[in-house]
CSV table of C-alpha atoms and ligand atoms in Angstrom, one decimal:
chain,number,residue,atom,x,y,z
A,132,UNK,CA,55.1,168.4,226.1
A,133,UNK,CA,57.2,165.3,226.5
A,134,UNK,CA,57.0,162.9,229.4
A,135,UNK,CA,58.9,163.3,232.6
A,136,UNK,CA,59.6,159.8,233.9
A,137,UNK,CA,57.3,160.4,236.8
A,138,UNK,CA,59.5,159.1,239.6
A,139,UNK,CA,61.1,156.6,237.3
A,140,UNK,CA,64.7,157.4,236.8
A,141,UNK,CA,66.9,155.5,234.3
A,142,UNK,CA,69.9,155.4,236.7
A,143,UNK,CA,73.2,155.4,234.8
A,144,UNK,CA,75.2,154.2,237.9
A,145,UNK,CA,76.8,150.8,237.4
A,146,UNK,CA,75.7,150.5,233.8
A,147,UNK,CA,77.9,149.9,230.7
A,148,UNK,CA,77.7,153.1,228.8
A,149,UNK,CA,79.1,153.7,225.3
A,150,UNK,CA,80.0,157.3,224.4
A,151,UNK,CA,80.3,157.3,220.7
A,152,UNK,CA,82.5,160.2,219.6
A,153,UNK,CA,84.5,160.3,222.9
A,154,UNK,CA,87.4,162.2,221.3
A,155,UNK,CA,85.2,165.1,220.1
A,156,UNK,CA,84.5,168.2,222.1
A,157,UNK,CA,81.0,167.0,223.3
A,158,UNK,CA,81.8,163.3,223.7
A,159,UNK,CA,84.9,164.1,225.8
A,160,UNK,CA,82.8,166.4,228.0
A,161,UNK,CA,80.2,163.6,228.5
A,162,UNK,CA,83.0,161.2,229.5
A,163,UNK,CA,84.2,163.8,232.1
A,164,UNK,CA,80.7,164.2,233.4
A,165,UNK,CA,80.2,160.4,233.6
A,166,UNK,CA,83.2,160.1,236.0
A,167,UNK,CA,80.9,161.4,238.8
A,168,UNK,CA,78.2,158.8,237.9
A,169,UNK,CA,80.0,155.6,238.8
A,170,UNK,CA,79.4,153.7,235.6
A,171,UNK,CA,81.6,151.7,233.2
A,172,UNK,CA,82.4,153.9,230.1
A,173,UNK,CA,83.0,152.2,226.8
A,174,UNK,CA,84.9,154.0,224.0
A,175,UNK,CA,86.4,153.1,220.7
A,176,UNK,CA,88.8,155.1,218.6
A,177,UNK,CA,88.2,155.7,214.9
A,178,UNK,CA,91.0,153.3,214.1
A,179,UNK,CA,89.3,150.6,216.2
A,180,UNK,CA,85.7,151.3,215.0
A,181,UNK,CA,84.7,153.1,211.8
A,182,UNK,CA,81.1,154.3,212.5
A,183,UNK,CA,80.3,154.6,208.8
A,184,UNK,CA,80.9,150.9,208.4
A,185,UNK,CA,77.6,149.1,209.2
A,186,UNK,CA,79.0,145.6,209.6
A,187,UNK,CA,81.8,146.8,211.9
A,188,UNK,CA,79.4,148.8,214.1
A,189,UNK,CA,77.0,145.8,214.4
A,190,UNK,CA,79.9,143.5,215.4
A,191,UNK,CA,81.3,146.0,217.9
A,192,UNK,CA,78.0,146.5,219.7
A,193,UNK,CA,77.3,142.8,219.7
A,194,UNK,CA,80.6,142.1,221.4
A,195,UNK,CA,80.7,145.1,223.8
A,196,UNK,CA,77.1,145.0,224.9
A,197,UNK,CA,76.5,148.6,226.0
A,198,UNK,CA,73.4,149.1,228.0
A,199,UNK,CA,73.1,152.8,227.2
A,200,UNK,CA,74.6,154.9,224.4
A,201,UNK,CA,75.3,158.6,224.0
A,202,UNK,CA,75.5,159.1,220.3
A,203,UNK,CA,77.8,162.2,220.2
A,204,UNK,CA,79.9,161.1,217.1
A,205,UNK,CA,79.4,163.3,214.1
A,206,UNK,CA,81.2,165.1,211.3
A,207,UNK,CA,80.9,168.7,212.4
A,208,UNK,CA,82.2,172.2,211.5
A,209,UNK,CA,81.3,175.8,211.2
A,210,UNK,CA,79.4,177.6,208.5
A,211,UNK,CA,82.1,177.3,205.9
A,212,UNK,CA,82.8,173.5,206.4
A,213,UNK,CA,79.0,172.8,206.3
A,214,UNK,CA,78.6,174.8,203.1
A,215,UNK,CA,81.6,173.4,201.2
A,216,UNK,CA,81.9,169.8,202.4
A,217,UNK,CA,78.2,169.2,201.7
A,218,UNK,CA,78.6,165.6,200.5
A,219,UNK,CA,80.8,164.5,203.4
A,220,UNK,CA,78.5,166.1,205.9
A,221,UNK,CA,75.3,164.4,204.7
A,222,UNK,CA,77.0,161.0,204.0
A,223,UNK,CA,79.0,160.6,207.3
A,224,UNK,CA,76.2,161.9,209.5
A,225,UNK,CA,73.5,159.8,207.9
A,226,UNK,CA,75.7,156.7,208.1
A,227,UNK,CA,76.7,157.2,211.7
A,228,UNK,CA,73.1,157.7,212.8
A,229,UNK,CA,71.8,154.8,210.8
A,230,UNK,CA,74.4,152.3,211.9
A,231,UNK,CA,74.6,153.2,215.6
A,232,UNK,CA,70.8,153.5,216.1
A,233,UNK,CA,70.1,150.2,214.3
A,234,UNK,CA,72.9,148.4,216.1
A,235,UNK,CA,71.4,149.7,219.4
A,236,UNK,CA,68.1,148.3,218.4
A,237,UNK,CA,69.4,144.9,217.2
A,238,UNK,CA,71.4,144.4,220.4
A,239,UNK,CA,68.8,145.6,222.9
A,240,UNK,CA,70.4,148.7,224.2
A,241,UNK,CA,68.1,150.0,227.0
A,242,UNK,CA,68.5,153.7,226.3
A,243,UNK,CA,70.1,155.8,223.6
A,244,UNK,CA,70.5,159.6,223.3
A,245,UNK,CA,71.0,161.0,219.8
A,246,UNK,CA,72.6,164.5,219.7
A,247,UNK,CA,71.4,166.8,217.0
A,248,UNK,CA,71.6,170.5,216.6
A,249,UNK,CA,69.3,173.5,216.5
A,250,UNK,CA,70.1,173.9,212.8
A,251,UNK,CA,67.3,171.3,212.3
A,252,UNK,CA,64.7,174.0,212.7
A,253,UNK,CA,63.5,176.2,209.8
A,254,UNK,CA,65.8,179.1,208.8
A,255,UNK,CA,63.0,181.6,209.7
A,256,UNK,CA,61.4,179.7,212.6
A,257,UNK,CA,59.6,181.9,215.1
A,258,UNK,CA,61.9,183.0,218.0
A,259,UNK,CA,62.6,181.6,220.5
A,260,UNK,CA,62.5,178.3,218.5
A,261,UNK,CA,60.5,175.6,220.3
A,262,UNK,CA,60.6,171.8,219.6
A,263,UNK,CA,57.3,172.0,217.6
A,264,UNK,CA,59.0,174.1,214.9
A,265,UNK,CA,60.7,170.9,213.4
A,266,UNK,CA,59.7,170.4,209.7
A,267,UNK,CA,57.5,173.5,209.5
A,268,UNK,CA,59.5,175.4,206.9
A,269,UNK,CA,62.6,175.5,204.7
A,270,UNK,CA,66.1,175.0,206.2
A,271,UNK,CA,69.1,177.3,206.1
A,272,UNK,CA,71.0,176.4,202.9
A,273,UNK,CA,74.5,176.6,204.3
A,274,UNK,CA,73.9,173.6,206.5
A,275,UNK,CA,71.0,171.8,204.9
A,276,UNK,CA,72.9,168.5,204.3
A,277,UNK,CA,74.0,168.4,208.0
A,278,UNK,CA,70.5,169.3,209.1
A,279,UNK,CA,68.8,166.7,206.9
A,280,UNK,CA,71.1,164.0,208.4
A,281,UNK,CA,70.3,165.2,211.9
A,282,UNK,CA,66.6,165.2,211.2
A,283,UNK,CA,66.9,161.7,209.9
A,284,UNK,CA,68.6,160.6,213.2
A,285,UNK,CA,65.7,162.2,215.2
A,286,UNK,CA,63.2,160.4,213.0
A,287,UNK,CA,65.0,157.0,213.3
A,288,UNK,CA,64.8,157.3,217.1
A,289,UNK,CA,61.1,158.3,216.9
A,290,UNK,CA,60.2,155.5,214.5
A,291,UNK,CA,62.0,152.9,216.5
A,292,UNK,CA,60.2,154.1,219.6
A,293,UNK,CA,56.8,153.8,217.8
A,294,UNK,CA,57.4,150.4,216.2
A,295,UNK,CA,59.7,148.6,218.7
A,296,UNK,CA,59.2,150.6,221.9
A,297,UNK,CA,63.0,151.4,222.0
A,298,UNK,CA,63.8,154.1,224.6
A,299,UNK,CA,65.7,156.3,222.2
A,300,UNK,CA,65.7,160.1,222.8
A,301,UNK,CA,67.0,163.1,221.0
A,302,UNK,CA,68.6,166.3,222.3
A,303,UNK,CA,69.1,169.5,220.3
A,304,UNK,CA,72.0,171.6,221.6
A,305,UNK,CA,72.5,175.3,220.6
A,306,UNK,CA,76.0,176.4,219.4
A,307,UNK,CA,78.5,174.7,221.7
A,308,UNK,CA,82.0,175.8,222.6
A,309,UNK,CA,84.7,175.0,225.2
A,310,UNK,CA,87.7,172.7,225.8
A,311,UNK,CA,88.4,170.3,223.0
A,312,UNK,CA,87.1,172.6,220.2
A,313,UNK,CA,88.5,172.5,216.7
A,314,UNK,CA,90.6,175.7,216.0
A,315,UNK,CA,90.9,175.2,212.2
A,316,UNK,CA,91.1,178.6,210.6
A,317,UNK,CA,88.5,177.9,207.9
A,318,UNK,CA,86.4,175.0,209.2
A,319,UNK,CA,85.9,175.8,212.8
A,320,UNK,CA,82.8,177.3,214.5
A,321,UNK,CA,82.8,181.0,215.3
A,322,UNK,CA,83.9,180.8,218.9
A,323,UNK,CA,87.1,178.8,218.2
A,324,UNK,CA,87.7,180.8,215.0
A,325,UNK,CA,87.6,184.1,216.9
A,326,UNK,CA,89.7,182.8,219.9
A,327,UNK,CA,92.4,181.9,217.5
A,328,UNK,CA,92.2,185.0,215.3
A,329,UNK,CA,92.2,187.5,218.2
A,330,UNK,CA,95.0,185.6,219.9
A,331,UNK,CA,97.2,185.6,216.8
A,332,UNK,CA,96.4,189.3,216.1
A,333,UNK,CA,97.4,190.2,219.6
A,334,UNK,CA,100.6,188.2,219.4
A,335,UNK,CA,101.5,189.8,216.0
A,336,UNK,CA,100.5,193.3,217.1
A,337,UNK,CA,97.9,193.6,214.3
A,338,UNK,CA,95.7,196.7,214.2
A,339,UNK,CA,92.5,194.9,213.2
A,340,UNK,CA,90.8,191.5,213.1
A,341,UNK,CA,88.4,190.4,210.4
A,342,UNK,CA,85.1,188.8,211.4
A,343,UNK,CA,83.0,187.0,208.8
A,344,UNK,CA,79.7,188.3,207.5
A,345,UNK,CA,77.8,191.4,208.5
A,346,UNK,CA,78.1,190.9,212.3
A,347,UNK,CA,74.3,191.1,212.7
A,348,UNK,CA,73.3,187.4,213.0
A,349,UNK,CA,72.5,186.4,216.5
A,350,UNK,CA,73.7,183.2,218.1
A,351,UNK,CA,73.3,181.5,221.4
A,352,UNK,CA,76.4,179.9,222.9
A,353,UNK,CA,76.4,177.1,225.5
A,354,UNK,CA,79.5,175.9,227.4
A,355,UNK,CA,80.3,172.2,226.6
A,356,UNK,CA,80.4,171.0,230.2
A,357,UNK,CA,76.9,172.5,230.7
A,358,UNK,CA,75.7,170.5,227.7
A,359,UNK,CA,77.3,167.3,229.1
A,360,UNK,CA,75.5,167.9,232.4
A,361,UNK,CA,72.2,168.4,230.5
A,362,UNK,CA,72.8,165.1,228.5
A,363,UNK,CA,73.3,163.1,231.7
A,364,UNK,CA,70.3,164.8,233.3
A,365,UNK,CA,68.0,164.1,230.4
A,366,UNK,CA,69.3,160.5,229.9
A,367,UNK,CA,68.2,159.7,233.4
A,368,UNK,CA,64.9,161.6,233.4
A,369,UNK,CA,63.4,161.9,229.9
A,370,UNK,CA,61.7,159.2,227.9
A,371,UNK,CA,59.6,160.4,224.9
A,372,UNK,CA,59.6,160.9,221.2
A,373,UNK,CA,59.7,164.7,221.3
A,374,UNK,CA,63.2,166.3,221.0
A,375,UNK,CA,64.6,168.4,223.8
A,376,UNK,CA,66.3,171.8,223.2
A,377,UNK,CA,69.4,172.6,225.3
A,378,UNK,CA,70.7,176.1,225.6
A,379,UNK,CA,70.9,179.2,227.8
A,380,UNK,CA,67.9,181.0,226.4
A,381,UNK,CA,70.1,184.1,225.7
A,382,UNK,CA,71.6,185.1,222.5
A,383,UNK,CA,74.0,187.8,221.3
A,384,UNK,CA,74.9,189.6,218.0
A,385,UNK,CA,78.1,188.3,216.4
A,386,UNK,CA,79.5,191.8,216.3
A,387,UNK,CA,79.0,192.2,220.0
A,388,UNK,CA,80.2,188.7,220.7
A,389,UNK,CA,83.5,189.4,218.8
A,390,UNK,CA,84.1,192.4,221.2
A,391,UNK,CA,83.6,190.1,224.2
A,392,UNK,CA,86.1,187.6,222.8
A,393,UNK,CA,88.6,190.5,222.0
A,394,UNK,CA,88.2,191.6,225.6
A,395,UNK,CA,88.8,188.1,227.1
A,396,UNK,CA,91.9,187.8,225.0
A,397,UNK,CA,93.1,191.4,225.6
A,398,UNK,CA,93.1,192.5,221.9
A,399,UNK,CA,92.9,196.3,221.8
A,400,UNK,CA,92.6,196.9,218.0
A,401,UNK,CA,89.6,197.2,215.7
A,402,UNK,CA,87.0,194.7,214.6
A,403,UNK,CA,86.1,194.8,210.9
A,404,UNK,CA,83.5,192.7,209.0
A,405,UNK,CA,83.9,190.8,205.7
A,406,UNK,CA,80.5,190.7,204.0
A,407,UNK,CA,81.8,188.4,201.3
A,408,UNK,CA,81.6,185.6,203.9
A,409,UNK,CA,78.2,184.0,204.7
A,410,UNK,CA,76.0,185.1,207.7
A,411,UNK,CA,73.9,181.9,207.8
A,412,UNK,CA,70.6,181.9,209.8
A,413,UNK,CA,69.8,185.4,211.0
A,414,UNK,CA,68.8,184.1,214.5
A,415,UNK,CA,68.5,180.8,216.3
A,416,UNK,CA,67.5,181.6,219.9
A,417,UNK,CA,66.3,178.4,221.7
A,418,UNK,CA,63.2,178.0,223.7
A,419,UNK,CA,64.6,176.1,226.7
A,420,UNK,CA,61.3,175.8,228.6
A,421,UNK,CA,61.1,172.0,228.2
A,422,UNK,CA,64.4,171.5,229.9
A,423,UNK,CA,63.6,174.2,232.5
A,424,UNK,CA,60.4,172.4,233.3
A,425,UNK,CA,62.2,169.1,233.8
A,426,UNK,CA,64.5,171.0,236.2
A,427,UNK,CA,67.7,171.8,234.3
A,428,UNK,CA,69.3,175.1,233.5
A,429,UNK,CA,72.7,176.1,232.3
A,430,UNK,CA,75.1,177.4,234.9
A,431,UNK,CA,78.3,178.8,233.2
A,432,UNK,CA,78.3,182.4,232.1
A,433,UNK,CA,79.5,183.3,228.6
A,434,UNK,CA,82.5,185.2,230.0
A,435,UNK,CA,83.5,182.3,232.3
A,436,UNK,CA,83.1,179.8,229.5
A,437,UNK,CA,85.2,181.9,227.1
A,438,UNK,CA,88.0,182.2,229.7
A,439,UNK,CA,88.0,178.4,230.1
A,440,UNK,CA,88.0,178.0,226.3
A,441,UNK,CA,90.9,180.4,225.9
A,442,UNK,CA,92.9,178.6,228.5
A,443,UNK,CA,92.3,175.4,226.6
A,444,UNK,CA,93.4,177.0,223.4
A,445,UNK,CA,96.7,178.2,225.0
A,446,UNK,CA,97.3,174.7,226.5
A,447,UNK,CA,96.7,173.0,223.2
A,448,UNK,CA,99.1,175.3,221.5
A,449,UNK,CA,101.7,174.7,224.2
A,450,UNK,CA,101.2,170.9,223.8
A,451,UNK,CA,101.9,171.3,220.0
A,452,UNK,CA,105.3,172.7,220.6
B,289,GFB,O1,79.7,179.1,214.3
B,289,GFB,P1,79.3,179.2,213.0
B,289,GFB,O2,80.2,178.8,211.9
B,289,GFB,O3,77.9,178.4,212.9
B,289,GFB,O4,78.9,180.8,212.6
B,289,GFB,P2,76.4,178.6,212.4
B,289,GFB,C1,78.1,181.6,213.4
B,289,GFB,C2,78.1,183.0,212.9
B,289,GFB,O5,79.4,183.6,213.1
B,289,GFB,C3,77.8,183.2,211.4
B,289,GFB,C4,79.8,184.3,212.0
B,289,GFB,O6,76.9,184.3,211.2
B,289,GFB,C5,79.2,183.5,210.8
B,289,GFB,O7,79.1,184.3,209.7
B,289,GFB,N1,81.3,184.3,212.0
B,289,GFB,C6,82.0,185.4,212.1
B,289,GFB,C7,82.1,183.3,211.8
B,289,GFB,N2,83.3,185.2,212.0
B,289,GFB,C8,83.4,183.8,211.8
B,289,GFB,C9,84.6,182.9,211.7
B,289,GFB,O8,85.7,183.3,211.6
B,289,GFB,N3,84.3,181.6,211.5
B,289,GFB,C10,83.0,181.1,211.6
B,289,GFB,N4,82.8,179.8,211.5
B,289,GFB,N5,81.9,182.0,211.7
B,289,GFB,C11,76.7,176.1,212.2
B,289,GFB,C12,76.1,175.1,211.3
B,289,GFB,O9,76.1,177.2,211.9
B,289,GFB,O10,76.4,175.8,213.6
B,289,GFB,C13,76.1,173.7,211.8
B,289,GFB,O11,76.6,175.3,210.0
B,289,GFB,C14,75.9,173.5,213.3
B,289,GFB,O12,75.1,173.0,211.1
B,289,GFB,C15,76.6,174.6,214.1
B,289,GFB,O13,74.6,173.4,213.6
B,289,GFB,C16,76.1,174.6,215.5
B,289,GFB,O14,75.6,178.9,213.7
B,289,GFB,O15,76.2,179.6,211.3
């Protein structure tokens, strides 16, 4: 078990905090959450700062002097993007982790949080997956390049803590959804994909909607603002090499999940499955006891989160017009 900072809180108030990846779904939720903290939030757009360019990252950190960093920048996508853009996923995620973590070390950042993913655990890890399952077995092939890059980020934080005493921690979120998600038809994660597909089917009066795979894999879904709250909570209270899982501790079969999405959207037709598309990991239920022991639990129900995500989808479509 990792160390609770016995009474010692790393208070984010009044600090200069860089949210790397502030335009992404998770980074933008962290920025929203930090508004309540009373700190100075530093951000840089991709045009201003290419995180895969080492010299540029070192220069930016030297000039802007963040005291704390949330490393939420990443190249991400759903099962198909991970499986087909394998080179981009490993290259960009390795480069971002390497450059930002080393820059934070060089320029004496007091605290850094690296965001990973529960796909770092072995494909057939015992369920629920606890943090000790890391590197105990083979990974899921569809997202192995992404997982290897994320494991490298975790190990960078761990090694820099061991050798240099840098206070760099890592957090492993389960599947995240919510406002700011990517609704790309092919490259998105399942929640965004199904919101879009059911919405369009309802609008077109279609009789059925196709869901990828067999419908039997199980996934755990966490609303992005709950994750942002967990990130701020852990940044202030946790300081150890061991990673921290973040989730709800509850999972659902994709087939049943599709019916919940259909219900939220009001689609009355049939759900059919396309077994030619990949299932991925059969199950990745997260053991959330470390975070629970530290005092944090998720608060948004799946239904409430889906309603908020659907509202965001409709707003983003309206903004496109
Ligand atoms: O969200 P998703 O792409 O991520 O897929 P993973 C979850 C499950 O939903 C899989 C099924 O079993 C898919 O087969 N699914 C059904 C669909 N219909 C669809 C659809 O229309 N689109 C998508 N995308 N899936 C990713 C990893 O894995 O999870 C990443 O590849 C990352 O590395 C992320 O960790 C959180 O849970 O399979």
